[in-house]
């Protein structure tokens, strides 16, 4: 009986959590690619006009990215925990 319950939990919740993680990681990678493209395009458009308005993209591993625009910094994190909220 306990093994059946453990098996059910692993097949249900744990598999779902892995699916959510894999999908989230895929989307976050796409998001980081879009941030990189945005930084490159902005730098090309404004970098020559005013050197103080530098735009820089930094990737800090699988779960973090940073976008610097004219001294301001935006930091993006991928949260790896999965929560199921009651309807």
PDB file of N, CA, C and O in Angstrom:
ATOM      1  N   UNK A   1       0.812  -1.201   0.000  1.00  0.00           N
ATOM      2  CA  UNK A   1       0.000   0.000   0.000  1.00  0.00           C
ATOM      3  C   UNK A   1       0.859   1.270   0.000  1.00  0.00           C
ATOM      4  O   UNK A   1       0.604   2.155  -0.803  1.00  0.00           O
ATOM      5  N   UNK A   2       1.866   1.427   0.888  1.00  0.00           N
ATOM      6  CA  UNK A   2       2.667   2.651   0.853  1.00  0.00           C
ATOM      7  C   UNK A   2       3.393   2.838  -0.487  1.00  0.00           C
ATOM      8  O   UNK A   2       3.536   3.948  -0.970  1.00  0.00           O
ATOM      9  N   UNK A   3       3.835   1.726  -1.101  1.00  0.00           N
ATOM     10  CA  UNK A   3       4.543   1.838  -2.368  1.00  0.00           C
ATOM     11  C   UNK A   3       3.611   2.322  -3.478  1.00  0.00           C
ATOM     12  O   UNK A   3       4.024   3.064  -4.364  1.00  0.00           O
ATOM     13  N   UNK A   4       2.354   1.917  -3.410  1.00  0.00           N
ATOM     14  CA  UNK A   4       1.383   2.372  -4.411  1.00  0.00           C
ATOM     15  C   UNK A   4       1.173   3.882  -4.291  1.00  0.00           C
ATOM     16  O   UNK A   4       1.112   4.591  -5.301  1.00  0.00           O
ATOM     17  N   UNK A   5       1.070   4.363  -3.077  1.00  0.00           N
ATOM     18  CA  UNK A   5       0.876   5.799  -2.860  1.00  0.00           C
ATOM     19  C   UNK A   5       2.096   6.588  -3.336  1.00  0.00           C
ATOM     20  O   UNK A   5       1.961   7.620  -4.012  1.00  0.00           O
ATOM     21  N   UNK A   6       3.277   6.099  -2.996  1.00  0.00           N
ATOM     22  CA  UNK A   6       4.506   6.767  -3.442  1.00  0.00           C
ATOM     23  C   UNK A   6       4.577   6.772  -4.968  1.00  0.00           C
ATOM     24  O   UNK A   6       4.905   7.785  -5.592  1.00  0.00           O
ATOM     25  N   UNK A   7       4.256   5.670  -5.575  1.00  0.00           N
ATOM     26  CA  UNK A   7       4.268   5.564  -7.038  1.00  0.00           C
ATOM     27  C   UNK A   7       3.274   6.522  -7.662  1.00  0.00           C
ATOM     28  O   UNK A   7       3.579   7.200  -8.655  1.00  0.00           O
ATOM     29  N   UNK A   8       2.083   6.625  -7.087  1.00  0.00           N
ATOM     30  CA  UNK A   8       1.070   7.546  -7.614  1.00  0.00           C
ATOM     31  C   UNK A   8       1.539   8.997  -7.528  1.00  0.00           C
ATOM     32  O   UNK A   8       1.355   9.773  -8.470  1.00  0.00           O
ATOM     33  N   UNK A   9       2.149   9.346  -6.403  1.00  0.00           N
ATOM     34  CA  UNK A   9       2.635  10.715  -6.237  1.00  0.00           C
ATOM     35  C   UNK A   9       3.743  11.006  -7.241  1.00  0.00           C
ATOM     36  O   UNK A   9       3.757  12.055  -7.883  1.00  0.00           O
ATOM     37  N   UNK A  10       4.684  10.075  -7.376  1.00  0.00           N
ATOM     38  CA  UNK A  10       5.773  10.272  -8.329  1.00  0.00           C
ATOM     39  C   UNK A  10       5.261  10.388  -9.758  1.00  0.00           C
ATOM     40  O   UNK A  10       5.732  11.228 -10.528  1.00  0.00           O
ATOM     41  N   UNK A  11       4.309   9.552 -10.125  1.00  0.00           N
ATOM     42  CA  UNK A  11       3.770   9.583 -11.482  1.00  0.00           C
ATOM     43  C   UNK A  11       2.957  10.849 -11.730  1.00  0.00           C
ATOM     44  O   UNK A  11       2.950  11.378 -12.834  1.00  0.00           O
ATOM     45  N   UNK A  12       2.289  11.340 -10.728  1.00  0.00           N
ATOM     46  CA  UNK A  12       1.429  12.506 -10.898  1.00  0.00           C
ATOM     47  C   UNK A  12       2.150  13.813 -10.667  1.00  0.00           C
ATOM     48  O   UNK A  12       2.540  14.513 -11.603  1.00  0.00           O
ATOM     49  N   UNK A  13       2.369  14.146  -9.428  1.00  0.00           N
ATOM     50  CA  UNK A  13       2.934  15.450  -9.068  1.00  0.00           C
ATOM     51  C   UNK A  13       4.366  15.626  -9.558  1.00  0.00           C
ATOM     52  O   UNK A  13       4.711  16.667 -10.122  1.00  0.00           O
ATOM     53  N   UNK A  14       5.198  14.652  -9.336  1.00  0.00           N
ATOM     54  CA  UNK A  14       6.606  14.806  -9.693  1.00  0.00           C
ATOM     55  C   UNK A  14       6.794  14.904 -11.206  1.00  0.00           C
ATOM     56  O   UNK A  14       7.599  15.714 -11.678  1.00  0.00           O
ATOM     57  N   UNK A  15       6.078  14.119 -11.957  1.00  0.00           N
ATOM     58  CA  UNK A  15       6.163  14.204 -13.417  1.00  0.00           C
ATOM     59  C   UNK A  15       5.672  15.551 -13.901  1.00  0.00           C
ATOM     60  O   UNK A  15       6.267  16.165 -14.795  1.00  0.00           O
ATOM     61  N   UNK A  16       4.570  16.038 -13.316  1.00  0.00           N
ATOM     62  CA  UNK A  16       4.039  17.341 -13.694  1.00  0.00           C
ATOM     63  C   UNK A  16       5.044  18.435 -13.375  1.00  0.00           C
ATOM     64  O   UNK A  16       5.279  19.333 -14.191  1.00  0.00           O
ATOM     65  N   UNK A  17       5.691  18.360 -12.217  1.00  0.00           N
ATOM     66  CA  UNK A  17       6.680  19.364 -11.848  1.00  0.00           C
ATOM     67  C   UNK A  17       7.852  19.361 -12.828  1.00  0.00           C
ATOM     68  O   UNK A  17       8.360  20.416 -13.205  1.00  0.00           O
ATOM     69  N   UNK A  18       8.274  18.190 -13.264  1.00  0.00           N
ATOM     70  CA  UNK A  18       9.365  18.112 -14.238  1.00  0.00           C
ATOM     71  C   UNK A  18       8.951  18.703 -15.578  1.00  0.00           C
ATOM     72  O   UNK A  18       9.734  19.391 -16.236  1.00  0.00           O
ATOM     73  N   UNK A  19       7.703  18.451 -15.988  1.00  0.00           N
ATOM     74  CA  UNK A  19       7.197  19.031 -17.240  1.00  0.00           C
ATOM     75  C   UNK A  19       7.168  20.555 -17.158  1.00  0.00           C
ATOM     76  O   UNK A  19       7.573  21.251 -18.094  1.00  0.00           O
ATOM     77  N   UNK A  20       6.684  21.086 -16.037  1.00  0.00           N
ATOM     78  CA  UNK A  20       6.629  22.534 -15.850  1.00  0.00           C
ATOM     79  C   UNK A  20       8.040  23.116 -15.861  1.00  0.00           C
ATOM     80  O   UNK A  20       8.306  24.133 -16.511  1.00  0.00           O
ATOM     81  N   UNK A  21       8.964  22.475 -15.181  1.00  0.00           N
ATOM     82  CA  UNK A  21      10.350  22.938 -15.154  1.00  0.00           C
ATOM     83  C   UNK A  21      10.938  22.967 -16.560  1.00  0.00           C
ATOM     84  O   UNK A  21      11.542  23.967 -16.976  1.00  0.00           O
ATOM     85  N   UNK A  22      10.789  21.875 -17.308  1.00  0.00           N
ATOM     86  CA  UNK A  22      11.336  21.810 -18.666  1.00  0.00           C
ATOM     87  C   UNK A  22      10.749  22.900 -19.558  1.00  0.00           C
ATOM     88  O   UNK A  22      11.479  23.562 -20.309  1.00  0.00           O
ATOM     89  N   UNK A  23       9.442  23.104 -19.472  1.00  0.00           N
ATOM     90  CA  UNK A  23       8.795  24.142 -20.284  1.00  0.00           C
ATOM     91  C   UNK A  23       9.233  25.537 -19.870  1.00  0.00           C
ATOM     92  O   UNK A  23       9.471  26.403 -20.718  1.00  0.00           O
ATOM     93  N   UNK A  24       9.343  25.761 -18.569  1.00  0.00           N
ATOM     94  CA  UNK A  24       9.776  27.062 -18.069  1.00  0.00           C
ATOM     95  C   UNK A  24      11.197  27.368 -18.514  1.00  0.00           C
ATOM     96  O   UNK A  24      11.504  28.486 -18.947  1.00  0.00           O
ATOM     97  N   UNK A  25      12.074  26.391 -18.444  1.00  0.00           N
ATOM     98  CA  UNK A  25      13.455  26.572 -18.873  1.00  0.00           C
ATOM     99  C   UNK A  25      13.521  26.891 -20.364  1.00  0.00           C
ATOM    100  O   UNK A  25      14.257  27.786 -20.789  1.00  0.00           O
ATOM    101  N   UNK A  26      12.731  26.197 -21.153  1.00  0.00           N
ATOM    102  CA  UNK A  26      12.695  26.445 -22.602  1.00  0.00           C
ATOM    103  C   UNK A  26      12.247  27.880 -22.888  1.00  0.00           C
ATOM    104  O   UNK A  26      12.878  28.599 -23.682  1.00  0.00           O
ATOM    105  N   UNK A  27      11.177  28.321 -22.237  1.00  0.00           N
ATOM    106  CA  UNK A  27      10.665  29.679 -22.450  1.00  0.00           C
ATOM    107  C   UNK A  27      11.667  30.717 -21.946  1.00  0.00           C
ATOM    108  O   UNK A  27      11.877  31.753 -22.586  1.00  0.00           O
ATOM    109  N   UNK A  28      12.320  30.456 -20.815  1.00  0.00           N
ATOM    110  CA  UNK A  28      13.295  31.405 -20.283  1.00  0.00           C
ATOM    111  C   UNK A  28      14.485  31.542 -21.223  1.00  0.00           C
ATOM    112  O   UNK A  28      15.014  32.642 -21.410  1.00  0.00           O
ATOM    113  N   UNK A  29      14.904  30.450 -21.844  1.00  0.00           N
ATOM    114  CA  UNK A  29      16.000  30.519 -22.831  1.00  0.00           C
ATOM    115  C   UNK A  29      15.589  31.379 -24.022  1.00  0.00           C
ATOM    116  O   UNK A  29      16.386  32.183 -24.528  1.00  0.00           O
ATOM    117  N   UNK A  30      14.355  31.213 -24.480  1.00  0.00           N
ATOM    118  CA  UNK A  30      13.843  32.035 -25.581  1.00  0.00           C
ATOM    119  C   UNK A  30      13.776  33.507 -25.158  1.00  0.00           C
ATOM    120  O   UNK A  30      14.114  34.404 -25.937  1.00  0.00           O
ATOM    121  N   UNK A  31      13.350  33.755 -23.937  1.00  0.00           N
ATOM    122  CA  UNK A  31      13.275  35.107 -23.404  1.00  0.00           C
ATOM    123  C   UNK A  31      14.656  35.752 -23.366  1.00  0.00           C
ATOM    124  O   UNK A  31      14.834  36.912 -23.760  1.00  0.00           O
ATOM    125  N   UNK A  32      15.670  35.001 -22.894  1.00  0.00           N
ATOM    126  CA  UNK A  32      17.027  35.531 -22.839  1.00  0.00           C
ATOM    127  C   UNK A  32      17.541  35.842 -24.242  1.00  0.00           C
ATOM    128  O   UNK A  32      18.222  36.855 -24.438  1.00  0.00           O
ATOM    129  N   UNK A  33      17.200  35.019 -25.200  1.00  0.00           N
ATOM    130  CA  UNK A  33      17.594  35.284 -26.581  1.00  0.00           C
ATOM    131  C   UNK A  33      16.965  36.582 -27.085  1.00  0.00           C
ATOM    132  O   UNK A  33      17.622  37.392 -27.761  1.00  0.00           O
ATOM    133  N   UNK A  34      15.707  36.807 -26.733  1.00  0.00           N
ATOM    134  CA  UNK A  34      15.027  38.049 -27.115  1.00  0.00           C
ATOM    135  C   UNK A  34      15.664  39.255 -26.430  1.00  0.00           C
ATOM    136  O   UNK A  34      15.821  40.320 -27.048  1.00  0.00           O
ATOM    137  N   UNK A  35      16.041  39.111 -25.170  1.00  0.00           N
ATOM    138  CA  UNK A  35      16.729  40.197 -24.460  1.00  0.00           C
ATOM    139  C   UNK A  35      18.062  40.530 -25.129  1.00  0.00           C
ATOM    140  O   UNK A  35      18.414  41.706 -25.278  1.00  0.00           O
ATOM    141  N   UNK A  36      18.794  39.491 -25.521  1.00  0.00           N
ATOM    142  CA  UNK A  36      20.079  39.682 -26.189  1.00  0.00           C
ATOM    143  C   UNK A  36      19.882  40.458 -27.493  1.00  0.00           C
ATOM    144  O   UNK A  36      20.603  41.421 -27.788  1.00  0.00           O
ATOM    145  N   UNK A  37      18.881  40.054 -28.288  1.00  0.00           N
ATOM    146  CA  UNK A  37      18.587  40.740 -29.547  1.00  0.00           C
ATOM    147  C   UNK A  37      18.173  42.190 -29.296  1.00  0.00           C
ATOM    148  O   UNK A  37      18.601  43.095 -30.020  1.00  0.00           O
ATOM    149  N   UNK A  38      17.355  42.411 -28.288  1.00  0.00           N
ATOM    150  CA  UNK A  38      16.915  43.758 -27.941  1.00  0.00           C
ATOM    151  C   UNK A  38      18.112  44.639 -27.583  1.00  0.00           C
ATOM    152  O   UNK A  38      18.235  45.769 -28.064  1.00  0.00           O
ATOM    153  N   UNK A  39      19.006  44.119 -26.763  1.00  0.00           N
ATOM    154  CA  UNK A  39      20.181  44.883 -26.350  1.00  0.00           C
ATOM    155  C   UNK A  39      21.057  45.229 -27.554  1.00  0.00           C
ATOM    156  O   UNK A  39      21.521  46.372 -27.684  1.00  0.00           O
ATOM    157  N   UNK A  40      21.265  44.275 -28.436  1.00  0.00           N
ATOM    158  CA  UNK A  40      22.084  44.525 -29.625  1.00  0.00           C
ATOM    159  C   UNK A  40      21.447  45.596 -30.512  1.00  0.00           C
ATOM    160  O   UNK A  40      22.136  46.508 -30.980  1.00  0.00           O
ATOM    161  N   UNK A  41      20.148  45.491 -30.737  1.00  0.00           N
ATOM    162  CA  UNK A  41      19.460  46.458 -31.594  1.00  0.00           C
ATOM    163  C   UNK A  41      19.445  47.852 -30.972  1.00  0.00           C
ATOM    164  O   UNK A  41      19.662  48.844 -31.671  1.00  0.00           O
ATOM    165  N   UNK A  42      19.182  47.932 -29.681  1.00  0.00           N
ATOM    166  CA  UNK A  42      19.186  49.238 -29.017  1.00  0.00           C
ATOM    167  C   UNK A  42      20.579  49.860 -29.035  1.00  0.00           C
ATOM    168  O   UNK A  42      20.727  51.065 -29.251  1.00  0.00           O
ATOM    169  N   UNK A  43      21.588  49.046 -28.800  1.00  0.00           N
ATOM    170  CA  UNK A  43      22.959  49.562 -28.795  1.00  0.00           C
ATOM    171  C   UNK A  43      23.330  50.117 -30.172  1.00  0.00           C
ATOM    172  O   UNK A  43      23.949  51.171 -30.278  1.00  0.00           O
ATOM    173  N   UNK A  44      22.920  49.429 -31.222  1.00  0.00           N
ATOM    174  CA  UNK A  44      23.197  49.906 -32.582  1.00  0.00           C
ATOM    175  C   UNK A  44      22.485  51.230 -32.847  1.00  0.00           C
ATOM    176  O   UNK A  44      23.030  52.110 -33.502  1.00  0.00           O
ATOM    177  N   UNK A  45      21.264  51.385 -32.346  1.00  0.00           N
ATOM    178  CA  UNK A  45      20.476  52.587 -32.617  1.00  0.00           C
ATOM    179  C   UNK A  45      20.920  53.801 -31.803  1.00  0.00           C
ATOM    180  O   UNK A  45      20.913  54.916 -32.308  1.00  0.00           O
ATOM    181  N   UNK A  46      21.280  53.582 -30.538  1.00  0.00           N
ATOM    182  CA  UNK A  46      21.586  54.745 -29.694  1.00  0.00           C
ATOM    183  C   UNK A  46      23.046  54.833 -29.289  1.00  0.00           C
ATOM    184  O   UNK A  46      23.489  55.865 -28.814  1.00  0.00           O
ATOM    185  N   UNK A  47      23.795  53.765 -29.470  1.00  0.00           N
ATOM    186  CA  UNK A  47      25.191  53.747 -29.025  1.00  0.00           C
ATOM    187  C   UNK A  47      26.051  54.786 -29.697  1.00  0.00           C
ATOM    188  O   UNK A  47      26.933  55.383 -29.075  1.00  0.00           O
ATOM    189  N   UNK A  48      25.826  55.031 -30.978  1.00  0.00           N
ATOM    190  CA  UNK A  48      26.623  56.016 -31.708  1.00  0.00           C
ATOM    191  C   UNK A  48      26.180  57.443 -31.403  1.00  0.00           C
ATOM    192  O   UNK A  48      26.959  58.385 -31.536  1.00  0.00           O
ATOM    193  N   UNK A  49      24.943  57.627 -31.011  1.00  0.00           N
ATOM    194  CA  UNK A  49      24.401  58.962 -30.761  1.00  0.00           C
ATOM    195  C   UNK A  49      24.853  59.527 -29.416  1.00  0.00           C
ATOM    196  O   UNK A  49      25.117  60.718 -29.300  1.00  0.00           O
ATOM    197  N   UNK A  50      24.903  58.675 -28.415  1.00  0.00           N
ATOM    198  CA  UNK A  50      25.285  59.137 -27.070  1.00  0.00           C
ATOM    199  C   UNK A  50      25.922  57.964 -26.323  1.00  0.00           C
ATOM    200  O   UNK A  50      25.236  57.022 -25.938  1.00  0.00           O
ATOM    201  N   UNK A  51      27.216  58.027 -26.135  1.00  0.00           N
ATOM    202  CA  UNK A  51      27.965  56.924 -25.502  1.00  0.00           C
ATOM    203  C   UNK A  51      27.507  56.642 -24.073  1.00  0.00           C
ATOM    204  O   UNK A  51      27.702  55.558 -23.558  1.00  0.00           O
ATOM    205  N   UNK A  52      26.880  57.627 -23.427  1.00  0.00           N
ATOM    206  CA  UNK A  52      26.419  57.420 -22.052  1.00  0.00           C
ATOM    207  C   UNK A  52      25.207  56.508 -21.979  1.00  0.00           C
ATOM    208  O   UNK A  52      24.867  55.987 -20.929  1.00  0.00           O
ATOM    209  N   UNK A  53      24.542  56.301 -23.105  1.00  0.00           N
ATOM    210  CA  UNK A  53      23.328  55.487 -23.138  1.00  0.00           C
ATOM    211  C   UNK A  53      23.631  54.054 -23.551  1.00  0.00           C
ATOM    212  O   UNK A  53      22.906  53.455 -24.323  1.00  0.00           O
ATOM    213  N   UNK A  54      24.683  53.503 -23.004  1.00  0.00           N
ATOM    214  CA  UNK A  54      25.077  52.146 -23.351  1.00  0.00           C
ATOM    215  C   UNK A  54      24.021  51.114 -22.970  1.00  0.00           C
ATOM    216  O   UNK A  54      23.308  51.261 -21.980  1.00  0.00           O
ATOM    217  N   UNK A  55      23.933  50.105 -23.796  1.00  0.00           N
ATOM    218  CA  UNK A  55      23.016  48.991 -23.549  1.00  0.00           C
ATOM    219  C   UNK A  55      23.852  47.721 -23.543  1.00  0.00           C
ATOM    220  O   UNK A  55      24.644  47.481 -24.454  1.00  0.00           O
ATOM    221  N   UNK A  56      23.673  46.916 -22.507  1.00  0.00           N
ATOM    222  CA  UNK A  56      24.485  45.708 -22.362  1.00  0.00           C
ATOM    223  C   UNK A  56      23.629  44.557 -21.835  1.00  0.00           C
ATOM    224  O   UNK A  56      22.839  44.731 -20.909  1.00  0.00           O
ATOM    225  N   UNK A  57      23.806  43.402 -22.432  1.00  0.00           N
ATOM    226  CA  UNK A  57      23.138  42.181 -21.977  1.00  0.00           C
ATOM    227  C   UNK A  57      24.191  41.277 -21.351  1.00  0.00           C
ATOM    228  O   UNK A  57      25.254  41.058 -21.935  1.00  0.00           O
ATOM    229  N   UNK A  58      23.898  40.750 -20.170  1.00  0.00           N
ATOM    230  CA  UNK A  58      24.787  39.798 -19.501  1.00  0.00           C
ATOM    231  C   UNK A  58      23.991  38.559 -19.129  1.00  0.00           C
ATOM    232  O   UNK A  58      22.913  38.661 -18.540  1.00  0.00           O
ATOM    233  N   UNK A  59      24.531  37.417 -19.471  1.00  0.00           N
ATOM    234  CA  UNK A  59      23.899  36.158 -19.081  1.00  0.00           C
ATOM    235  C   UNK A  59      24.690  35.591 -17.918  1.00  0.00           C
ATOM    236  O   UNK A  59      25.903  35.433 -18.000  1.00  0.00           O
ATOM    237  N   UNK A  60      23.996  35.301 -16.850  1.00  0.00           N
ATOM    238  CA  UNK A  60      24.653  34.830 -15.635  1.00  0.00           C
ATOM    239  C   UNK A  60      24.221  33.407 -15.302  1.00  0.00           C
ATOM    240  O   UNK A  60      23.798  33.128 -14.194  1.00  0.00           O
ATOM    241  N   UNK A  61      24.284  32.525 -16.277  1.00  0.00           N
ATOM    242  CA  UNK A  61      23.916  31.138 -16.072  1.00  0.00           C
ATOM    243  C   UNK A  61      22.546  30.834 -16.638  1.00  0.00           C
ATOM    244  O   UNK A  61      21.919  31.660 -17.298  1.00  0.00           O
ATOM    245  N   UNK A  62      22.081  29.630 -16.376  1.00  0.00           N
ATOM    246  CA  UNK A  62      20.807  29.165 -16.940  1.00  0.00           C
ATOM    247  C   UNK A  62      19.601  29.912 -16.391  1.00  0.00           C
ATOM    248  O   UNK A  62      18.587  30.029 -17.067  1.00  0.00           O
ATOM    249  N   UNK A  63      19.703  30.430 -15.172  1.00  0.00           N
ATOM    250  CA  UNK A  63      18.526  30.952 -14.494  1.00  0.00           C
ATOM    251  C   UNK A  63      18.542  32.462 -14.249  1.00  0.00           C
ATOM    252  O   UNK A  63      17.697  32.974 -13.534  1.00  0.00           O
ATOM    253  N   UNK A  64      19.506  33.171 -14.837  1.00  0.00           N
ATOM    254  CA  UNK A  64      19.603  34.610 -14.568  1.00  0.00           C
ATOM    255  C   UNK A  64      20.142  35.346 -15.786  1.00  0.00           C
ATOM    256  O   UNK A  64      21.048  34.870 -16.466  1.00  0.00           O
ATOM    257  N   UNK A  65      19.564  36.520 -16.039  1.00  0.00           N
ATOM    258  CA  UNK A  65      20.030  37.407 -17.106  1.00  0.00           C
ATOM    259  C   UNK A  65      19.924  38.837 -16.614  1.00  0.00           C
ATOM    260  O   UNK A  65      19.110  39.153 -15.748  1.00  0.00           O
ATOM    261  N   UNK A  66      20.760  39.692 -17.197  1.00  0.00           N
ATOM    262  CA  UNK A  66      20.813  41.079 -16.766  1.00  0.00           C
ATOM    263  C   UNK A  66      20.834  41.981 -17.999  1.00  0.00           C
ATOM    264  O   UNK A  66      21.545  41.718 -18.963  1.00  0.00           O
ATOM    265  N   UNK A  67      20.033  43.030 -17.950  1.00  0.00           N
ATOM    266  CA  UNK A  67      19.987  44.011 -19.025  1.00  0.00           C
ATOM    267  C   UNK A  67      20.288  45.380 -18.425  1.00  0.00           C
ATOM    268  O   UNK A  67      19.578  45.837 -17.530  1.00  0.00           O
ATOM    269  N   UNK A  68      21.381  46.005 -18.900  1.00  0.00           N
ATOM    270  CA  UNK A  68      21.773  47.332 -18.423  1.00  0.00           C
ATOM    271  C   UNK A  68      21.448  48.338 -19.518  1.00  0.00           C
ATOM    272  O   UNK A  68      21.847  48.161 -20.673  1.00  0.00           O
ATOM    273  N   UNK A  69      20.737  49.394 -19.139  1.00  0.00           N
ATOM    274  CA  UNK A  69      20.385  50.446 -20.078  1.00  0.00           C
ATOM    275  C   UNK A  69      20.659  51.788 -19.400  1.00  0.00           C
ATOM    276  O   UNK A  69      19.983  52.146 -18.432  1.00  0.00           O
ATOM    277  N   UNK A  70      21.663  52.500 -19.905  1.00  0.00           N
ATOM    278  CA  UNK A  70      21.987  53.840 -19.430  1.00  0.00           C
ATOM    279  C   UNK A  70      22.081  53.933 -17.905  1.00  0.00           C
ATOM    280  O   UNK A  70      21.526  54.825 -17.288  1.00  0.00           O
ATOM    281  N   UNK A  71      22.748  52.981 -17.300  1.00  0.00           N
ATOM    282  CA  UNK A  71      22.941  53.024 -15.861  1.00  0.00           C
ATOM    283  C   UNK A  71      21.882  52.299 -15.047  1.00  0.00           C
ATOM    284  O   UNK A  71      22.075  52.045 -13.866  1.00  0.00           O
ATOM    285  N   UNK A  72      20.756  51.996 -15.651  1.00  0.00           N
ATOM    286  CA  UNK A  72      19.722  51.222 -14.960  1.00  0.00           C
ATOM    287  C   UNK A  72      19.941  49.735 -15.252  1.00  0.00           C
ATOM    288  O   UNK A  72      20.392  49.354 -16.332  1.00  0.00           O
ATOM    289  N   UNK A  73      19.605  48.898 -14.287  1.00  0.00           N
ATOM    290  CA  UNK A  73      19.817  47.464 -14.436  1.00  0.00           C
ATOM    291  C   UNK A  73      18.515  46.719 -14.175  1.00  0.00           C
ATOM    292  O   UNK A  73      17.852  46.948 -13.159  1.00  0.00           O
ATOM    293  N   UNK A  74      18.175  45.840 -15.096  1.00  0.00           N
ATOM    294  CA  UNK A  74      17.048  44.927 -14.911  1.00  0.00           C
ATOM    295  C   UNK A  74      17.625  43.523 -14.771  1.00  0.00           C
ATOM    296  O   UNK A  74      18.415  43.094 -15.612  1.00  0.00           O
ATOM    297  N   UNK A  75      17.228  42.825 -13.718  1.00  0.00           N
ATOM    298  CA  UNK A  75      17.708  41.463 -13.485  1.00  0.00           C
ATOM    299  C   UNK A  75      16.521  40.519 -13.590  1.00  0.00           C
ATOM    300  O   UNK A  75      15.483  40.742 -12.969  1.00  0.00           O
ATOM    301  N   UNK A  76      16.691  39.478 -14.372  1.00  0.00           N
ATOM    302  CA  UNK A  76      15.637  38.497 -14.607  1.00  0.00           C
ATOM    303  C   UNK A  76      16.081  37.144 -14.061  1.00  0.00           C
ATOM    304  O   UNK A  76      17.170  36.661 -14.382  1.00  0.00           O
ATOM    305  N   UNK A  77      15.234  36.551 -13.225  1.00  0.00           N
ATOM    306  CA  UNK A  77      15.500  35.236 -12.641  1.00  0.00           C
ATOM    307  C   UNK A  77      14.420  34.255 -13.070  1.00  0.00           C
ATOM    308  O   UNK A  77      13.244  34.615 -13.132  1.00  0.00           O
ATOM    309  N   UNK A  78      14.828  33.042 -13.312  1.00  0.00           N
ATOM    310  CA  UNK A  78      13.853  31.977 -13.508  1.00  0.00           C
ATOM    311  C   UNK A  78      13.679  31.278 -12.172  1.00  0.00           C
ATOM    312  O   UNK A  78      14.637  30.764 -11.595  1.00  0.00           O
ATOM    313  N   UNK A  79      12.458  31.285 -11.673  1.00  0.00           N
ATOM    314  CA  UNK A  79      12.150  30.621 -10.406  1.00  0.00           C
ATOM    315  C   UNK A  79      11.916  29.154 -10.704  1.00  0.00           C
ATOM    316  O   UNK A  79      11.105  28.816 -11.560  1.00  0.00           O
ATOM    317  N   UNK A  80      12.615  28.260 -10.007  1.00  0.00           N
ATOM    318  CA  UNK A  80      12.550  26.850 -10.353  1.00  0.00           C
ATOM    319  C   UNK A  80      11.556  26.042  -9.523  1.00  0.00           C
ATOM    320  O   UNK A  80      11.379  24.865  -9.780  1.00  0.00           O
ATOM    321  N   UNK A  81      10.926  26.659  -8.540  1.00  0.00           N
ATOM    322  CA  UNK A  81       9.932  25.932  -7.766  1.00  0.00           C
ATOM    323  C   UNK A  81       8.595  25.949  -8.487  1.00  0.00           C
ATOM    324  O   UNK A  81       8.268  26.891  -9.198  1.00  0.00           O
ATOM    325  N   UNK A  82       7.796  24.926  -8.263  1.00  0.00           N
ATOM    326  CA  UNK A  82       6.474  24.814  -8.880  1.00  0.00           C
ATOM    327  C   UNK A  82       5.432  24.763  -7.776  1.00  0.00           C
ATOM    328  O   UNK A  82       5.583  24.022  -6.809  1.00  0.00           O
ATOM    329  N   UNK A  83       4.404  25.574  -7.920  1.00  0.00           N
ATOM    330  CA  UNK A  83       3.341  25.616  -6.935  1.00  0.00           C
ATOM    331  C   UNK A  83       2.008  25.373  -7.628  1.00  0.00           C
ATOM    332  O   UNK A  83       1.783  25.847  -8.739  1.00  0.00           O
ATOM    333  N   UNK A  84       1.131  24.677  -6.964  1.00  0.00           N
ATOM    334  CA  UNK A  84      -0.232  24.506  -7.451  1.00  0.00           C
ATOM    335  C   UNK A  84      -1.140  25.245  -6.482  1.00  0.00           C
ATOM    336  O   UNK A  84      -1.191  24.931  -5.303  1.00  0.00           O
ATOM    337  N   UNK A  85      -1.828  26.240  -7.009  1.00  0.00           N
ATOM    338  CA  UNK A  85      -2.721  27.041  -6.184  1.00  0.00           C
ATOM    339  C   UNK A  85      -4.142  26.503  -6.275  1.00  0.00           C
ATOM    340  O   UNK A  85      -4.585  26.055  -7.336  1.00  0.00           O
ATOM    341  N   UNK A  86      -4.857  26.568  -5.181  1.00  0.00           N
ATOM    342  CA  UNK A  86      -6.253  26.154  -5.191  1.00  0.00           C
ATOM    343  C   UNK A  86      -7.053  27.097  -6.073  1.00  0.00           C
ATOM    344  O   UNK A  86      -6.808  28.304  -6.085  1.00  0.00           O
ATOM    345  N   UNK A  87      -8.031  26.543  -6.815  1.00  0.00           N
ATOM    346  CA  UNK A  87      -8.839  27.413  -7.682  1.00  0.00           C
ATOM    347  C   UNK A  87      -9.609  28.355  -6.847  1.00  0.00           C
ATOM    348  O   UNK A  87      -9.930  29.350  -6.801  1.00  0.00           O
TER     349      UNK A  87
END
